[in-house]
PDB file of C-alpha atoms in Angstrom:
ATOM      1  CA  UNK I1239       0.000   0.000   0.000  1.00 45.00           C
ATOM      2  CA  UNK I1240       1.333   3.304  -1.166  1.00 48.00           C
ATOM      3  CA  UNK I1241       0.717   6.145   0.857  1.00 48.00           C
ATOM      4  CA  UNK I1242      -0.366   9.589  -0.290  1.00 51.00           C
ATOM      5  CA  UNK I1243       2.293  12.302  -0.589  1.00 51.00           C
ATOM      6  CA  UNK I1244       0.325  14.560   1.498  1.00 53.00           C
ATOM      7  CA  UNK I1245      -0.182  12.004   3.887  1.00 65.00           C
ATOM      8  CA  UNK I1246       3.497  10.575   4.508  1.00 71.00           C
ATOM      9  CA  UNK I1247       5.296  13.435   6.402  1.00 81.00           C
ATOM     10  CA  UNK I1248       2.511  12.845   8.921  1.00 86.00           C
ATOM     11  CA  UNK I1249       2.614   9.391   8.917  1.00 86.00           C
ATOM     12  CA  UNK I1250       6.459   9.333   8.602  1.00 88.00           C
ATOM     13  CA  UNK I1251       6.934  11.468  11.023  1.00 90.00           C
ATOM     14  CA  UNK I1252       4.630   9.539  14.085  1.00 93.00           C
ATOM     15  CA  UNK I1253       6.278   6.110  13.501  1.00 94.00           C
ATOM     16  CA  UNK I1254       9.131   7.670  13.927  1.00 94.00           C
ATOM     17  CA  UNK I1255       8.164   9.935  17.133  1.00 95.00           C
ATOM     18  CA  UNK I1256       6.618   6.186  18.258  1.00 95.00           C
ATOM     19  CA  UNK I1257      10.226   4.343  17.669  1.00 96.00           C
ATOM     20  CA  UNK I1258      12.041   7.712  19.274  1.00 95.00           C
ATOM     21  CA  UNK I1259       9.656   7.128  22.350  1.00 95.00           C
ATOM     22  CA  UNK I1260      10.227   3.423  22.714  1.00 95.00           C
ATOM     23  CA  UNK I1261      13.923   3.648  22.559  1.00 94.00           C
ATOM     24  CA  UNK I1262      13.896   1.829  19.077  1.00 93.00           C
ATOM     25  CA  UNK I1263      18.118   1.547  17.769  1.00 94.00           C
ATOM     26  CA  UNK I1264      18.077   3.734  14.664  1.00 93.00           C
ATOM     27  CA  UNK I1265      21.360   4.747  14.032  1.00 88.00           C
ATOM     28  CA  UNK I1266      23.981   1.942  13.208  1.00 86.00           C
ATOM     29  CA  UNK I1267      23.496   1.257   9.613  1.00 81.00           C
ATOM     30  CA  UNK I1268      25.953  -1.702  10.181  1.00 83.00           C
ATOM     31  CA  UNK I1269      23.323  -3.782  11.941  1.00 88.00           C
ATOM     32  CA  UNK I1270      20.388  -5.268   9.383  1.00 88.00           C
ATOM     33  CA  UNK I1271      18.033  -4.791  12.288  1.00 90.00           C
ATOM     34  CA  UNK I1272      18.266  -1.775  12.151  1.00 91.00           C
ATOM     35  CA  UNK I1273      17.734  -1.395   8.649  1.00 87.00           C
ATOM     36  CA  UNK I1274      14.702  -3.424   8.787  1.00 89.00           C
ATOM     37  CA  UNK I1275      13.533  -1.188  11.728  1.00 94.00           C
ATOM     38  CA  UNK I1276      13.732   2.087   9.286  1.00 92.00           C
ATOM     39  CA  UNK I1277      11.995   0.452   6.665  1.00 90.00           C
ATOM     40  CA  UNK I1278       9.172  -0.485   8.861  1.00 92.00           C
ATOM     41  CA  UNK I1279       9.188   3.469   9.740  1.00 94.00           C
ATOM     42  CA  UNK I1280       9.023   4.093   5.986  1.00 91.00           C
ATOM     43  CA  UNK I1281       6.328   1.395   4.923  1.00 87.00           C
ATOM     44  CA  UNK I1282       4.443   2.827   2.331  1.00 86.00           C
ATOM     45  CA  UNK I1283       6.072   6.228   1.598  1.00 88.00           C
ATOM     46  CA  UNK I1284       8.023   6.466  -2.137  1.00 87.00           C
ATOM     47  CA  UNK I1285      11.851   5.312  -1.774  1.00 85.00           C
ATOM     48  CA  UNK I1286      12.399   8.863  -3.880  1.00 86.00           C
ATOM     49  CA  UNK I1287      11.240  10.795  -0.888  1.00 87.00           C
ATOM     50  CA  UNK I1288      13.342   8.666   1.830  1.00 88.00           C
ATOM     51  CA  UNK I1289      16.987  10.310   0.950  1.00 88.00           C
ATOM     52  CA  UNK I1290      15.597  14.214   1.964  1.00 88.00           C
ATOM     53  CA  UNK I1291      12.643  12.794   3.992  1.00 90.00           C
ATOM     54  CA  UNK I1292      14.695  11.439   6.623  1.00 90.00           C
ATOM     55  CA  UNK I1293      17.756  14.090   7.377  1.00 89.00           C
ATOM     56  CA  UNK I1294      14.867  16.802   6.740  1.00 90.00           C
ATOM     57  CA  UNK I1295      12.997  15.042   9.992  1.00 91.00           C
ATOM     58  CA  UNK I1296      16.133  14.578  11.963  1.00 90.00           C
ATOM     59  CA  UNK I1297      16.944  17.880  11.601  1.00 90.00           C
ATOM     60  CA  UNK I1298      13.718  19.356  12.508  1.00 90.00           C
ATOM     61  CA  UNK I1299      13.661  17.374  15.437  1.00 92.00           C
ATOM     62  CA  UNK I1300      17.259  17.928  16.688  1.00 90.00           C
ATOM     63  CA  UNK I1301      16.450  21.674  16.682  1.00 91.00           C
ATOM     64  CA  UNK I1302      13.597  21.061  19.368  1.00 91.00           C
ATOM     65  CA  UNK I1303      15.111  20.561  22.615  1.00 92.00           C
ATOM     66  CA  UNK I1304      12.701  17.972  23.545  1.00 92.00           C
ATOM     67  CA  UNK I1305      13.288  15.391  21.216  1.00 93.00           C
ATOM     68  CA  UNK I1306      17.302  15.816  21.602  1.00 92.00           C
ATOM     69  CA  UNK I1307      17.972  13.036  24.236  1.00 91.00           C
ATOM     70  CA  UNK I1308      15.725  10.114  22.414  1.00 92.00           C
ATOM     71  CA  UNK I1309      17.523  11.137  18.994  1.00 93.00           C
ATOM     72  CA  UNK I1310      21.147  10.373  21.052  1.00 92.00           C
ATOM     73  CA  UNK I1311      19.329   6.975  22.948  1.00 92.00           C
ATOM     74  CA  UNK I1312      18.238   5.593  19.210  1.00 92.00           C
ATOM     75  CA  UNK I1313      21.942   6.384  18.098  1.00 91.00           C
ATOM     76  CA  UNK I1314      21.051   9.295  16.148  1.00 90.00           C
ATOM     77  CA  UNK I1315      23.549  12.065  17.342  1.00 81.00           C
ATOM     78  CA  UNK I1316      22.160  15.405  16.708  1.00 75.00           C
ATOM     79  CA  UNK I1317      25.304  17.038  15.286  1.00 74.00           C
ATOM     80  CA  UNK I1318      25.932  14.150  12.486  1.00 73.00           C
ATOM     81  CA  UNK I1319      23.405  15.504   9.372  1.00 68.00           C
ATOM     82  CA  UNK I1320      25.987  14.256   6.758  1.00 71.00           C
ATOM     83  CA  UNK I1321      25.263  10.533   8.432  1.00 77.00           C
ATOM     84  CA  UNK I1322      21.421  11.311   8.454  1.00 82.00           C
ATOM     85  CA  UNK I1323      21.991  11.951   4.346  1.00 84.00           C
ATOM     86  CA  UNK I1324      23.919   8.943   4.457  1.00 85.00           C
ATOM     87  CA  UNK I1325      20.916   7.029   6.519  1.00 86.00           C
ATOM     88  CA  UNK I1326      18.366   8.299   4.447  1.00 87.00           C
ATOM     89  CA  UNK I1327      20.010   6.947   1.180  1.00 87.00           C
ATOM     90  CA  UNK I1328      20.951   4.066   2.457  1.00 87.00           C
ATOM     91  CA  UNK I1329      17.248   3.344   3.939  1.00 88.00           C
ATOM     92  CA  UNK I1330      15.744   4.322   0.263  1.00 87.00           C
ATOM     93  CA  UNK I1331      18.161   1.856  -1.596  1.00 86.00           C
ATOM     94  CA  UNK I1332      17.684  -0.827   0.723  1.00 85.00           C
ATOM     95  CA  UNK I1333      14.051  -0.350  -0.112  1.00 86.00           C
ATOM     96  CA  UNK I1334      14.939   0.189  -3.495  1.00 84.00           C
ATOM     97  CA  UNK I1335      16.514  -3.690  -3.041  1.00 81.00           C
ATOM     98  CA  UNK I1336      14.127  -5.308  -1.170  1.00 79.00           C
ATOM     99  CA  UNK I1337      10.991  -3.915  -3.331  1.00 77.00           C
ATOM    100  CA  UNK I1338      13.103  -5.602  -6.624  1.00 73.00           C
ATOM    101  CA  UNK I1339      13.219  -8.965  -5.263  1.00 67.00           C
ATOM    102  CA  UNK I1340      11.499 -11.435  -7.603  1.00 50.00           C
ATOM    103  CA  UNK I1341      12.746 -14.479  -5.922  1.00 52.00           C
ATOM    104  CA  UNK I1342      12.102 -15.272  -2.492  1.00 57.00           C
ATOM    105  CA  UNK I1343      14.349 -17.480  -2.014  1.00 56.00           C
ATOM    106  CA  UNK I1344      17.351 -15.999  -3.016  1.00 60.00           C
ATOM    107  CA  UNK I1345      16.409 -12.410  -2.504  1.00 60.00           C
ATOM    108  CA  UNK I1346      17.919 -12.350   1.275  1.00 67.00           C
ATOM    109  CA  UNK I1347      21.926 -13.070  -0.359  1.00 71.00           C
ATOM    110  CA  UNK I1348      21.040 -10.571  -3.460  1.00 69.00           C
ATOM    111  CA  UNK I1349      19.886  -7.856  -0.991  1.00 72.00           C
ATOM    112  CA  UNK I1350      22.638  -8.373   2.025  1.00 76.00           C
ATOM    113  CA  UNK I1351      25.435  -8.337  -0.896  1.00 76.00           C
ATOM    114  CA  UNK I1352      23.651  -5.321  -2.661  1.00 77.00           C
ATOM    115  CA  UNK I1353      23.389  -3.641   1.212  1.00 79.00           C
ATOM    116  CA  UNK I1354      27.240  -4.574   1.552  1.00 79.00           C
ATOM    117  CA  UNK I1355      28.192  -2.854  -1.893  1.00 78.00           C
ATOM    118  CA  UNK I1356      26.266   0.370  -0.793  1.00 80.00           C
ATOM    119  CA  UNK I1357      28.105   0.435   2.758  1.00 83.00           C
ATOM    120  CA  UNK I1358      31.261   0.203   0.857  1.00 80.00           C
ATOM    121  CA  UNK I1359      30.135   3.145  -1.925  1.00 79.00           C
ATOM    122  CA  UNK I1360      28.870   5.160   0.882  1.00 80.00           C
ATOM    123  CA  UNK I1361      32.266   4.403   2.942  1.00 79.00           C
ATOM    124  CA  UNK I1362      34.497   5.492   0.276  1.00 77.00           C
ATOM    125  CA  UNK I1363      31.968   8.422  -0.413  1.00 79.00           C
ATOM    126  CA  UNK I1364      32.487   9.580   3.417  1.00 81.00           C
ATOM    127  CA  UNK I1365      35.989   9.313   2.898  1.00 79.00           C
ATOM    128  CA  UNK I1366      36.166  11.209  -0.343  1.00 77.00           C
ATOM    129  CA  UNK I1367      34.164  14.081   1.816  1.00 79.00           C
ATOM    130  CA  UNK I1368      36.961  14.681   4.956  1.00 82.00           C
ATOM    131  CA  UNK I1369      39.727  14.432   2.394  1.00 84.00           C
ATOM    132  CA  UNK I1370      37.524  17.417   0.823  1.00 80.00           C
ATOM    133  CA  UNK I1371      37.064  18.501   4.011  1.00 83.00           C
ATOM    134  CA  UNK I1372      40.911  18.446   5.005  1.00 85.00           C
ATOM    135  CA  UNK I1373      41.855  20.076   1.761  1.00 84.00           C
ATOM    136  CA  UNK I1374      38.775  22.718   2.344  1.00 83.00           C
ATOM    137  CA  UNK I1375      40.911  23.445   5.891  1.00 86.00           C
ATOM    138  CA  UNK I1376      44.203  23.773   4.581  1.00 89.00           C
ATOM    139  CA  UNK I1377      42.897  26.238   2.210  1.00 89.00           C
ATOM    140  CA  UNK I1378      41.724  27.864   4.853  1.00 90.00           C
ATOM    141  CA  UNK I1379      44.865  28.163   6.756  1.00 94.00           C
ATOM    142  CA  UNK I1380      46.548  28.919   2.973  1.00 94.00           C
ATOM    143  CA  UNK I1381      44.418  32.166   2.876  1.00 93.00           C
ATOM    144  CA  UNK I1382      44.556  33.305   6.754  1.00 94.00           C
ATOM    145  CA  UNK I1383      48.491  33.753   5.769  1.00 95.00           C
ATOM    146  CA  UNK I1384      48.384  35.064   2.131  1.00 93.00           C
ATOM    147  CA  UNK I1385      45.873  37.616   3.934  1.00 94.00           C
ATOM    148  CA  UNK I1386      47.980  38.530   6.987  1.00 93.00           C
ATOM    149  CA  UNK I1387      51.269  38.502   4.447  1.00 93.00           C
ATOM    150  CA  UNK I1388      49.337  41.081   2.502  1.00 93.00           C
ATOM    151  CA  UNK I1389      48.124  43.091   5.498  1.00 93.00           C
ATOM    152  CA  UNK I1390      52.133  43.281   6.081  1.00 93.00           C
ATOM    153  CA  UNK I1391      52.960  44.397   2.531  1.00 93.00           C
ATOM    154  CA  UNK I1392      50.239  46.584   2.550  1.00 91.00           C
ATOM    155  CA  UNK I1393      51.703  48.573   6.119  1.00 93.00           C
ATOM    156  CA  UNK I1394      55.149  48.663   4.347  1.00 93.00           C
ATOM    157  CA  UNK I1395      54.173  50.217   1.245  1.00 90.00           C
ATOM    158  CA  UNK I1396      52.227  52.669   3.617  1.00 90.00           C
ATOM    159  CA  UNK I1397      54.870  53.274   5.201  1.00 90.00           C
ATOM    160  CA  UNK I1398      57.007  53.873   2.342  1.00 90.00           C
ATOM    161  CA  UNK I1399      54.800  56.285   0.823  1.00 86.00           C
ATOM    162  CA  UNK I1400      54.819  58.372   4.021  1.00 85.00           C
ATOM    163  CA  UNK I1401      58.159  58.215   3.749  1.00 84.00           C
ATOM    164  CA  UNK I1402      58.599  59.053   0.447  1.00 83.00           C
ATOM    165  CA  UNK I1403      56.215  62.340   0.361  1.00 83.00           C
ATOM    166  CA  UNK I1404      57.826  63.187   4.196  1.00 75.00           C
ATOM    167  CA  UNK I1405      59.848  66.660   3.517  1.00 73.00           C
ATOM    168  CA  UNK I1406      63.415  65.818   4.047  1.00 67.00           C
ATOM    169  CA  UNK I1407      65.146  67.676   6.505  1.00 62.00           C
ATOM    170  CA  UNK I1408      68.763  68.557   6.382  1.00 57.00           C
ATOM    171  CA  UNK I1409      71.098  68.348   9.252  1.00 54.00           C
ATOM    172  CA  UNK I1410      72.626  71.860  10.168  1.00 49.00           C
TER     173      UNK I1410
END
């Protein structure tokens, strides 16, 4: 049963108030439980909404006070929104997985290796990220010190020119 777009942020949103409240583990993407426990959350809702539907949520929770303690309990740490991305596309293609099955039988293997190939993607993608991130810092530092080494040039040509249009005195 699909749900209506109109109706899944509401419906989205009080499974996952209901798993928040009843201390449900949401946050280790390494555990198939866990998984499993998200896509019971989003039963019903299109696997195109999942990768903004659930960082969007996370984040609007995480800004209300009240909610800040069960998002930490379930494993959801309220200062991580590149791993809710990362959970919310991971949730979606999972979905993506399980909804393709044609086999029974075999589907469990073909979706735990397809799961395993994902964790790696997204693994390498999180790496590729802090080595952006790392270069993104030493640019940083690179431009603090071109900026304060042109702040200094700056005071000595100022100081030059003062210099240069300063009347010269003789010595008598």
């Amino acid at each position: 049963m699909m749900i209506r777009p109109t109706e899944g942020f509401e419906t989205f949103d009080a499974r996952l108030r209901g798993a928040l409240v009843a201390g449900q583990p949401l946050g280790d993407l390494g555990n198939m439980s866990v998984v499993r426990a998200w896509l019971e959350i989003c039963e019903g809702l299109p696997r195109s909404q999942l990768p903004t539907l659930i960082p969007d949520t996370i984040a609007r929770l995480t800004a209300d006070p009240d909610w800040q303690a069960c998002l930490v309990d379930c494993g959801l740490g309220i200062a991580e929104a590149r791993s809710h991305v990362e959970l919310g596309m991971v949730v979606a293609c999972y979905g993506r997985l399980r909804d393709a099955r044609e086999e029974p039988e075999d589907s469990t293997d073909r979706v735990e290796a397809g799961y395993a190939s994902l964790q790696r993607s997204f693994a390498a993608l999180d790496s590729a990220a802090r080595r952006l991130d790392s270069a993104c810092a030493d640019l940083d530092r690179q431009i603090t010190t071109l900026e304060a080494d042109l702040e200094d040039v700056a005071q000595q040509s100022e100081t030059m020119a003062h210099a240069a249009r300063a009347p010269k005195t003789m010595a008598a």
